[in-house]
Amino acid sequence: PWFPQAFAALEAITAGTGGDWDAIAPFFCGRWDAAARAQHAAGRPADGEVVARFGAEGAFDPDGTRRALAALAAPVLLLAGEFDLNSPPETVTAFAELFPDATLVVQSGAGHYPWLDDPARFVRTAAAFLAGAPAPA
């Protein structure tokens, strides 16, 4: 039932003609159930000034960030949800290439919140990484 409104909002956003960001929230989840709706409601920033400063002019230094990531000596886990529109697996794969020691896992059936879409699989994946073991299939 949410799809027509969400899709129309997504088309408007991608066309640059506006769009309702709240309406596309279901696309960030593997399922749009009560738990996903609660996650979305709880994740709304309370301080608009902080949100505005986050992406303000000069807040990002892509070249400096790439240099810092390339110098990181620690192993890194990048876990993408198969259906994540915010950080799609193709983009996360490109991010993984920035690190000298990255493990990339794409969690099937998950959106932007893989710990919500399949908590047990998310925990197994994170625990295996932290233990130095291969990610579970």
CSV table of N, CA and C in Angstrom, one decimal:
chain,number,residue,atom,x,y,z
A,1,PRO,N,0.8,-1.2,0.0
A,1,PRO,CA,0.0,0.0,0.0
A,1,PRO,C,0.8,1.3,0.0
A,2,TRP,N,2.0,1.2,0.5
A,2,TRP,CA,2.9,2.4,0.6
A,2,TRP,C,3.6,2.7,-0.8
A,3,PHE,N,3.7,1.7,-1.6
A,3,PHE,CA,4.6,1.8,-2.8
A,3,PHE,C,4.3,2.9,-3.7
A,4,PRO,N,3.0,3.2,-4.2
A,4,PRO,CA,2.8,4.2,-5.1
A,4,PRO,C,3.3,5.6,-4.6
A,5,GLN,N,3.0,5.9,-3.4
A,5,GLN,CA,3.4,7.2,-2.9
A,5,GLN,C,4.9,7.3,-2.7
A,6,ALA,N,5.5,6.2,-2.3
A,6,ALA,CA,7.0,6.1,-2.1
A,6,ALA,C,7.7,6.2,-3.4
A,7,PHE,N,7.2,5.5,-4.4
A,7,PHE,CA,7.8,5.6,-5.7
A,7,PHE,C,7.7,6.9,-6.4
A,8,ALA,N,6.6,7.6,-6.2
A,8,ALA,CA,6.4,8.9,-6.8
A,8,ALA,C,7.4,9.9,-6.1
A,9,ALA,N,7.5,9.8,-4.8
A,9,ALA,CA,8.5,10.6,-4.1
A,9,ALA,C,9.9,10.4,-4.5
A,10,LEU,N,10.3,9.1,-4.7
A,10,LEU,CA,11.6,8.7,-5.1
A,10,LEU,C,11.9,9.3,-6.5
A,11,GLU,N,10.9,9.2,-7.4
A,11,GLU,CA,11.1,9.8,-8.8
A,11,GLU,C,11.3,11.3,-8.7
A,12,ALA,N,10.5,12.0,-7.8
A,12,ALA,CA,10.7,13.4,-7.7
A,12,ALA,C,12.1,13.8,-7.1
A,13,ILE,N,12.5,13.0,-6.1
A,13,ILE,CA,13.8,13.3,-5.5
A,13,ILE,C,14.9,13.1,-6.5
A,14,THR,N,14.9,12.0,-7.3
A,14,THR,CA,16.0,11.7,-8.2
A,14,THR,C,15.9,12.6,-9.4
A,15,ALA,N,14.7,13.2,-9.7
A,15,ALA,CA,14.6,14.2,-10.8
A,15,ALA,C,15.0,15.6,-10.3
A,16,GLY,N,15.2,15.7,-9.0
A,16,GLY,CA,15.6,17.0,-8.5
A,16,GLY,C,14.5,18.0,-8.4
A,17,THR,N,13.2,17.5,-8.4
A,17,THR,CA,12.1,18.4,-8.3
A,17,THR,C,11.4,18.4,-7.0
A,18,GLY,N,12.1,18.0,-6.0
A,18,GLY,CA,11.6,18.0,-4.6
A,18,GLY,C,11.3,16.5,-4.2
A,19,GLY,N,10.2,16.3,-3.5
A,19,GLY,CA,9.9,14.9,-3.1
A,19,GLY,C,9.9,14.9,-1.6
A,20,ASP,N,9.1,13.9,-1.1
A,20,ASP,CA,8.9,13.7,0.3
A,20,ASP,C,9.9,12.6,0.8
A,21,TRP,N,10.9,13.0,1.5
A,21,TRP,CA,11.9,12.1,2.0
A,21,TRP,C,11.3,11.1,3.0
A,22,ASP,N,10.4,11.5,3.8
A,22,ASP,CA,9.7,10.5,4.7
A,22,ASP,C,9.0,9.4,3.9
A,23,ALA,N,8.4,9.8,2.8
A,23,ALA,CA,7.7,8.8,2.0
A,23,ALA,C,8.5,7.7,1.4
A,24,ILE,N,9.8,8.0,1.2
A,24,ILE,CA,10.7,6.9,0.7
A,24,ILE,C,11.3,6.0,1.7
A,25,ALA,N,11.0,6.3,3.0
A,25,ALA,CA,11.6,5.5,4.1
A,25,ALA,C,11.4,4.0,3.9
A,26,PRO,N,10.3,3.5,3.3
A,26,PRO,CA,10.2,2.0,3.1
A,26,PRO,C,11.3,1.4,2.2
A,27,PHE,N,11.8,2.2,1.3
A,27,PHE,CA,12.9,1.7,0.4
A,27,PHE,C,14.2,1.5,1.1
A,28,PHE,N,14.4,1.9,2.4
A,28,PHE,CA,15.6,1.7,3.1
A,28,PHE,C,15.6,0.4,3.9
A,29,CYS,N,14.5,-0.3,3.8
A,29,CYS,CA,14.3,-1.5,4.7
A,29,CYS,C,14.0,-2.7,3.8
A,30,GLY,N,14.4,-3.8,4.3
A,30,GLY,CA,14.1,-5.1,3.6
A,30,GLY,C,12.6,-5.4,3.7
A,31,ARG,N,12.0,-4.9,4.8
A,31,ARG,CA,10.5,-5.1,5.0
A,31,ARG,C,10.0,-3.8,5.6
A,32,TRP,N,8.8,-3.3,5.3
A,32,TRP,CA,8.3,-2.1,5.9
A,32,TRP,C,7.2,-2.6,6.9
A,33,ASP,N,7.7,-3.1,8.0
A,33,ASP,CA,6.8,-3.6,9.1
A,33,ASP,C,6.9,-2.7,10.3
A,34,ALA,N,6.3,-3.1,11.4
A,34,ALA,CA,6.2,-2.2,12.6
A,34,ALA,C,7.6,-1.9,13.1
A,35,ALA,N,8.5,-2.9,13.1
A,35,ALA,CA,9.9,-2.6,13.6
A,35,ALA,C,10.6,-1.6,12.7
A,36,ALA,N,10.4,-1.7,11.4
A,36,ALA,CA,11.1,-0.8,10.5
A,36,ALA,C,10.5,0.6,10.7
A,37,ARG,N,9.2,0.7,10.8
A,37,ARG,CA,8.6,2.0,11.0
A,37,ARG,C,9.0,2.7,12.4
A,38,ALA,N,9.2,1.9,13.4
A,38,ALA,CA,9.7,2.4,14.7
A,38,ALA,C,11.2,2.8,14.5
A,39,GLN,N,12.0,2.1,13.8
A,39,GLN,CA,13.4,2.5,13.6
A,39,GLN,C,13.4,3.8,12.8
A,40,HIS,N,12.6,4.0,11.8
A,40,HIS,CA,12.6,5.2,11.1
A,40,HIS,C,12.2,6.4,12.0
A,41,ALA,N,11.1,6.2,12.8
A,41,ALA,CA,10.7,7.3,13.7
A,41,ALA,C,11.7,7.6,14.7
A,42,ALA,N,12.4,6.6,15.2
A,42,ALA,CA,13.4,6.9,16.3
A,42,ALA,C,14.7,7.5,15.7
A,43,GLY,N,14.9,7.4,14.4
A,43,GLY,CA,16.2,7.9,13.8
A,43,GLY,C,16.1,9.3,13.3
A,44,ARG,N,15.0,9.9,13.5
A,44,ARG,CA,14.9,11.3,13.0
A,44,ARG,C,15.7,12.2,13.9
A,45,PRO,N,16.5,13.1,13.3
A,45,PRO,CA,17.3,14.0,14.1
A,45,PRO,C,16.4,15.0,14.8
A,46,ALA,N,16.8,15.3,16.0
A,46,ALA,CA,16.0,16.3,16.8
A,46,ALA,C,16.4,17.7,16.6
A,47,ASP,N,17.7,17.9,16.2
A,47,ASP,CA,18.3,19.2,16.1
A,47,ASP,C,18.6,19.6,14.7
A,48,GLY,N,17.7,20.4,14.1
A,48,GLY,CA,17.8,20.8,12.7
A,48,GLY,C,19.1,21.5,12.4
A,49,GLU,N,19.6,22.3,13.4
A,49,GLU,CA,20.9,23.0,13.2
A,49,GLU,C,22.0,22.1,13.0
A,50,VAL,N,22.1,21.0,13.8
A,50,VAL,CA,23.1,20.0,13.7
A,50,VAL,C,23.1,19.4,12.3
A,51,VAL,N,21.9,19.0,11.8
A,51,VAL,CA,21.7,18.4,10.5
A,51,VAL,C,22.2,19.4,9.4
A,52,ALA,N,21.9,20.6,9.5
A,52,ALA,CA,22.3,21.6,8.5
A,52,ALA,C,23.9,21.7,8.5
A,53,ARG,N,24.5,21.7,9.7
A,53,ARG,CA,25.9,21.8,9.7
A,53,ARG,C,26.7,20.6,9.2
A,54,PHE,N,26.0,19.4,9.3
A,54,PHE,CA,26.6,18.2,8.9
A,54,PHE,C,27.1,18.3,7.4
A,55,GLY,N,26.2,18.8,6.6
A,55,GLY,CA,26.6,18.8,5.2
A,55,GLY,C,26.9,20.2,4.7
A,56,ALA,N,27.3,21.1,5.6
A,56,ALA,CA,27.6,22.5,5.2
A,56,ALA,C,28.8,22.6,4.3
A,57,GLU,N,28.9,23.7,3.6
A,57,GLU,CA,30.1,24.0,2.8
A,57,GLU,C,31.4,23.8,3.5
A,58,GLY,N,32.3,23.0,3.0
A,58,GLY,CA,33.6,22.7,3.6
A,58,GLY,C,33.6,21.6,4.6
A,59,ALA,N,32.5,21.0,4.8
A,59,ALA,CA,32.4,19.9,5.8
A,59,ALA,C,33.1,18.6,5.4
A,60,PHE,N,33.2,18.5,4.1
A,60,PHE,CA,33.8,17.2,3.5
A,60,PHE,C,35.1,17.5,2.8
A,61,ASP,N,36.0,16.6,2.9
A,61,ASP,CA,37.3,16.7,2.2
A,61,ASP,C,37.6,15.4,1.5
A,62,PRO,N,37.0,15.1,0.4
A,62,PRO,CA,37.1,13.8,-0.2
A,62,PRO,C,38.5,13.3,-0.4
A,63,ASP,N,39.4,14.1,-0.9
A,63,ASP,CA,40.8,13.7,-1.1
A,63,ASP,C,41.5,13.3,0.2
A,64,GLY,N,41.3,14.2,1.2
A,64,GLY,CA,41.8,13.9,2.5
A,64,GLY,C,41.3,12.7,3.1
A,65,THR,N,40.0,12.4,2.9
A,65,THR,CA,39.3,11.2,3.5
A,65,THR,C,39.9,10.0,2.8
A,66,ARG,N,40.0,10.0,1.5
A,66,ARG,CA,40.6,8.9,0.8
A,66,ARG,C,42.0,8.6,1.2
A,67,ARG,N,42.8,9.6,1.4
A,67,ARG,CA,44.2,9.4,1.9
A,67,ARG,C,44.2,8.8,3.3
A,68,ALA,N,43.3,9.2,4.2
A,68,ALA,CA,43.2,8.7,5.5
A,68,ALA,C,42.8,7.2,5.5
A,69,LEU,N,41.8,6.9,4.7
A,69,LEU,CA,41.3,5.5,4.6
A,69,LEU,C,42.4,4.6,4.1
A,70,ALA,N,43.1,5.1,3.1
A,70,ALA,CA,44.2,4.3,2.5
A,70,ALA,C,45.3,4.0,3.5
A,71,ALA,N,45.5,4.9,4.5
A,71,ALA,CA,46.5,4.7,5.5
A,71,ALA,C,46.1,3.9,6.7
A,72,LEU,N,44.8,3.6,6.8
A,72,LEU,CA,44.3,2.9,7.9
A,72,LEU,C,44.9,1.4,8.0
A,73,ALA,N,45.5,1.1,9.1
A,73,ALA,CA,46.2,-0.2,9.3
A,73,ALA,C,45.3,-1.3,9.8
A,74,ALA,N,44.1,-0.9,10.3
A,74,ALA,CA,43.2,-1.9,10.9
A,74,ALA,C,42.3,-2.5,9.9
A,75,PRO,N,41.9,-3.8,10.1
A,75,PRO,CA,40.9,-4.4,9.2
A,75,PRO,C,39.6,-3.7,9.4
A,76,VAL,N,38.8,-3.7,8.3
A,76,VAL,CA,37.5,-3.0,8.3
A,76,VAL,C,36.5,-3.9,7.7
A,77,LEU,N,35.3,-3.9,8.3
A,77,LEU,CA,34.1,-4.6,7.7
A,77,LEU,C,33.2,-3.6,7.2
A,78,LEU,N,32.8,-3.8,5.9
A,78,LEU,CA,31.8,-3.0,5.3
A,78,LEU,C,30.6,-4.0,5.0
A,79,LEU,N,29.5,-3.7,5.5
A,79,LEU,CA,28.3,-4.6,5.4
A,79,LEU,C,27.2,-3.8,4.7
A,80,ALA,N,26.9,-4.2,3.5
A,80,ALA,CA,25.8,-3.6,2.7
A,80,ALA,C,24.6,-4.4,2.7
A,81,GLY,N,23.4,-3.8,2.8
A,81,GLY,CA,22.2,-4.5,2.5
A,81,GLY,C,21.9,-4.6,1.1
A,82,GLU,N,21.5,-5.8,0.7
A,82,GLU,CA,21.2,-6.0,-0.8
A,82,GLU,C,20.3,-5.0,-1.4
A,83,PHE,N,19.3,-4.5,-0.7
A,83,PHE,CA,18.4,-3.6,-1.2
A,83,PHE,C,18.5,-2.1,-0.7
A,84,ASP,N,19.7,-1.8,-0.2
A,84,ASP,CA,19.9,-0.5,0.3
A,84,ASP,C,20.0,0.6,-0.8
A,85,LEU,N,19.1,1.5,-0.8
A,85,LEU,CA,19.1,2.6,-1.8
A,85,LEU,C,20.1,3.7,-1.3
A,86,ASN,N,20.3,3.8,0.0
A,86,ASN,CA,21.2,4.9,0.5
A,86,ASN,C,22.7,4.5,0.2
A,87,SER,N,23.1,3.3,0.5
A,87,SER,CA,24.4,2.8,0.3
A,87,SER,C,24.4,1.5,-0.4
A,88,PRO,N,24.1,1.5,-1.7
A,88,PRO,CA,23.9,0.3,-2.5
A,88,PRO,C,25.2,-0.5,-2.5
A,89,PRO,N,25.0,-1.8,-2.7
A,89,PRO,CA,26.2,-2.7,-2.7
A,89,PRO,C,27.3,-2.3,-3.7
A,90,GLU,N,26.9,-1.7,-4.8
A,90,GLU,CA,27.9,-1.3,-5.8
A,90,GLU,C,28.8,-0.1,-5.2
A,91,THR,N,28.1,0.8,-4.5
A,91,THR,CA,28.8,1.9,-3.9
A,91,THR,C,29.7,1.4,-2.7
A,92,VAL,N,29.2,0.5,-1.9
A,92,VAL,CA,29.9,0.0,-0.8
A,92,VAL,C,31.1,-0.8,-1.3
A,93,THR,N,31.0,-1.5,-2.4
A,93,THR,CA,32.1,-2.2,-3.0
A,93,THR,C,33.2,-1.2,-3.4
A,94,ALA,N,32.9,0.0,-3.9
A,94,ALA,CA,33.8,1.0,-4.3
A,94,ALA,C,34.5,1.6,-3.0
A,95,PHE,N,33.7,1.7,-2.0
A,95,PHE,CA,34.3,2.2,-0.7
A,95,PHE,C,35.3,1.2,-0.1
A,96,ALA,N,35.0,-0.1,-0.3
A,96,ALA,CA,35.9,-1.1,0.3
A,96,ALA,C,37.2,-1.1,-0.4
A,97,GLU,N,37.3,-0.7,-1.7
A,97,GLU,CA,38.5,-0.6,-2.4
A,97,GLU,C,39.4,0.6,-1.9
A,98,LEU,N,38.9,1.4,-1.1
A,98,LEU,CA,39.7,2.5,-0.5
A,98,LEU,C,40.5,2.1,0.7
A,99,PHE,N,40.2,1.0,1.3
A,99,PHE,CA,40.9,0.5,2.5
A,99,PHE,C,41.9,-0.6,2.1
A,100,PRO,N,43.0,-0.6,2.8
A,100,PRO,CA,44.0,-1.7,2.5
A,100,PRO,C,43.6,-3.1,3.0
A,101,ASP,N,42.7,-3.2,4.0
A,101,ASP,CA,42.3,-4.5,4.5
A,101,ASP,C,40.8,-4.4,4.8
A,102,ALA,N,40.0,-4.6,3.7
A,102,ALA,CA,38.6,-4.5,3.9
A,102,ALA,C,37.9,-5.8,3.6
A,103,THR,N,36.9,-6.1,4.4
A,103,THR,CA,36.1,-7.3,4.1
A,103,THR,C,34.7,-6.7,3.8
A,104,LEU,N,34.2,-7.1,2.6
A,104,LEU,CA,32.9,-6.7,2.2
A,104,LEU,C,31.9,-7.8,2.2
A,105,VAL,N,30.7,-7.5,2.9
A,105,VAL,CA,29.7,-8.5,2.9
A,105,VAL,C,28.4,-7.8,2.5
A,106,VAL,N,27.7,-8.5,1.6
A,106,VAL,CA,26.3,-8.0,1.2
A,106,VAL,C,25.3,-8.9,1.8
A,107,GLN,N,24.5,-8.3,2.7
A,107,GLN,CA,23.5,-9.1,3.4
A,107,GLN,C,22.3,-9.2,2.6
A,108,SER,N,21.9,-10.4,2.1
A,108,SER,CA,20.8,-10.6,1.2
A,108,SER,C,19.5,-10.3,2.0
A,109,GLY,N,18.5,-9.7,1.3
A,109,GLY,CA,17.2,-9.4,1.8
A,109,GLY,C,17.2,-8.2,2.7
A,110,ALA,N,18.4,-7.5,2.9
A,110,ALA,CA,18.4,-6.4,3.8
A,110,ALA,C,18.4,-5.1,3.1
A,111,GLY,N,18.0,-4.0,3.8
A,111,GLY,CA,18.0,-2.7,3.3
A,111,GLY,C,19.1,-1.9,4.0
A,112,HIS,N,18.8,-0.7,4.4
A,112,HIS,CA,19.8,0.2,5.0
A,112,HIS,C,20.1,-0.2,6.5
A,113,TYR,N,19.2,-1.0,7.0
A,113,TYR,CA,19.3,-1.4,8.4
A,113,TYR,C,19.4,-2.9,8.5
A,114,PRO,N,20.5,-3.5,8.2
A,114,PRO,CA,20.6,-5.0,8.1
A,114,PRO,C,20.4,-5.6,9.5
A,115,TRP,N,20.8,-4.9,10.6
A,115,TRP,CA,20.6,-5.4,11.9
A,115,TRP,C,19.1,-5.5,12.3
A,116,LEU,N,18.2,-4.8,11.6
A,116,LEU,CA,16.8,-4.8,11.8
A,116,LEU,C,16.2,-5.9,10.9
A,117,ASP,N,16.6,-6.0,9.6
A,117,ASP,CA,16.0,-6.9,8.7
A,117,ASP,C,16.4,-8.4,9.0
A,118,ASP,N,17.5,-8.7,9.5
A,118,ASP,CA,17.9,-10.0,9.9
A,118,ASP,C,18.9,-9.9,11.0
A,119,PRO,N,18.5,-9.7,12.2
A,119,PRO,CA,19.4,-9.4,13.3
A,119,PRO,C,20.4,-10.6,13.5
A,120,ALA,N,19.9,-11.8,13.4
A,120,ALA,CA,20.8,-13.0,13.7
A,120,ALA,C,21.9,-13.0,12.7
A,121,ARG,N,21.6,-12.8,11.4
A,121,ARG,CA,22.7,-12.9,10.4
A,121,ARG,C,23.6,-11.7,10.6
A,122,PHE,N,23.1,-10.5,10.9
A,122,PHE,CA,24.0,-9.4,11.1
A,122,PHE,C,25.0,-9.7,12.3
A,123,VAL,N,24.4,-10.2,13.4
A,123,VAL,CA,25.3,-10.5,14.5
A,123,VAL,C,26.3,-11.6,14.2
A,124,ARG,N,25.9,-12.6,13.5
A,124,ARG,CA,26.9,-13.7,13.1
A,124,ARG,C,28.0,-13.1,12.2
A,125,THR,N,27.6,-12.2,11.3
A,125,THR,CA,28.6,-11.6,10.4
A,125,THR,C,29.6,-10.7,11.2
A,126,ALA,N,29.0,-9.8,12.0
A,126,ALA,CA,29.9,-9.0,12.8
A,126,ALA,C,30.8,-9.7,13.8
A,127,ALA,N,30.2,-10.7,14.4
A,127,ALA,CA,30.9,-11.5,15.4
A,127,ALA,C,32.1,-12.3,14.7
A,128,ALA,N,31.8,-12.9,13.5
A,128,ALA,CA,32.8,-13.6,12.8
A,128,ALA,C,34.0,-12.6,12.4
A,129,PHE,N,33.6,-11.4,11.9
A,129,PHE,CA,34.7,-10.5,11.6
A,129,PHE,C,35.5,-10.1,12.8
A,130,LEU,N,34.8,-9.8,13.9
A,130,LEU,CA,35.6,-9.5,15.1
A,130,LEU,C,36.4,-10.6,15.7
A,131,ALA,N,36.0,-11.8,15.4
A,131,ALA,CA,36.8,-13.0,15.8
A,131,ALA,C,37.9,-13.4,14.8
A,132,GLY,N,37.9,-12.6,13.7
A,132,GLY,CA,38.9,-12.9,12.7
A,132,GLY,C,38.6,-14.1,11.8
A,133,ALA,N,37.3,-14.5,11.8
A,133,ALA,CA,36.9,-15.7,11.0
A,133,ALA,C,36.2,-15.2,9.7
A,134,PRO,N,36.1,-16.0,8.7
A,134,PRO,CA,35.4,-15.6,7.5
A,134,PRO,C,34.0,-15.3,7.8
A,135,ALA,N,33.4,-14.4,7.0
A,135,ALA,CA,32.0,-14.1,7.2
A,135,ALA,C,31.1,-15.3,6.9
A,136,PRO,N,30.1,-15.6,7.6
A,136,PRO,CA,29.2,-16.7,7.4
A,136,PRO,C,28.5,-16.5,6.0
A,137,ALA,N,28.2,-17.6,5.4
A,137,ALA,CA,27.4,-17.6,4.1
A,137,ALA,C,25.9,-17.3,4.4
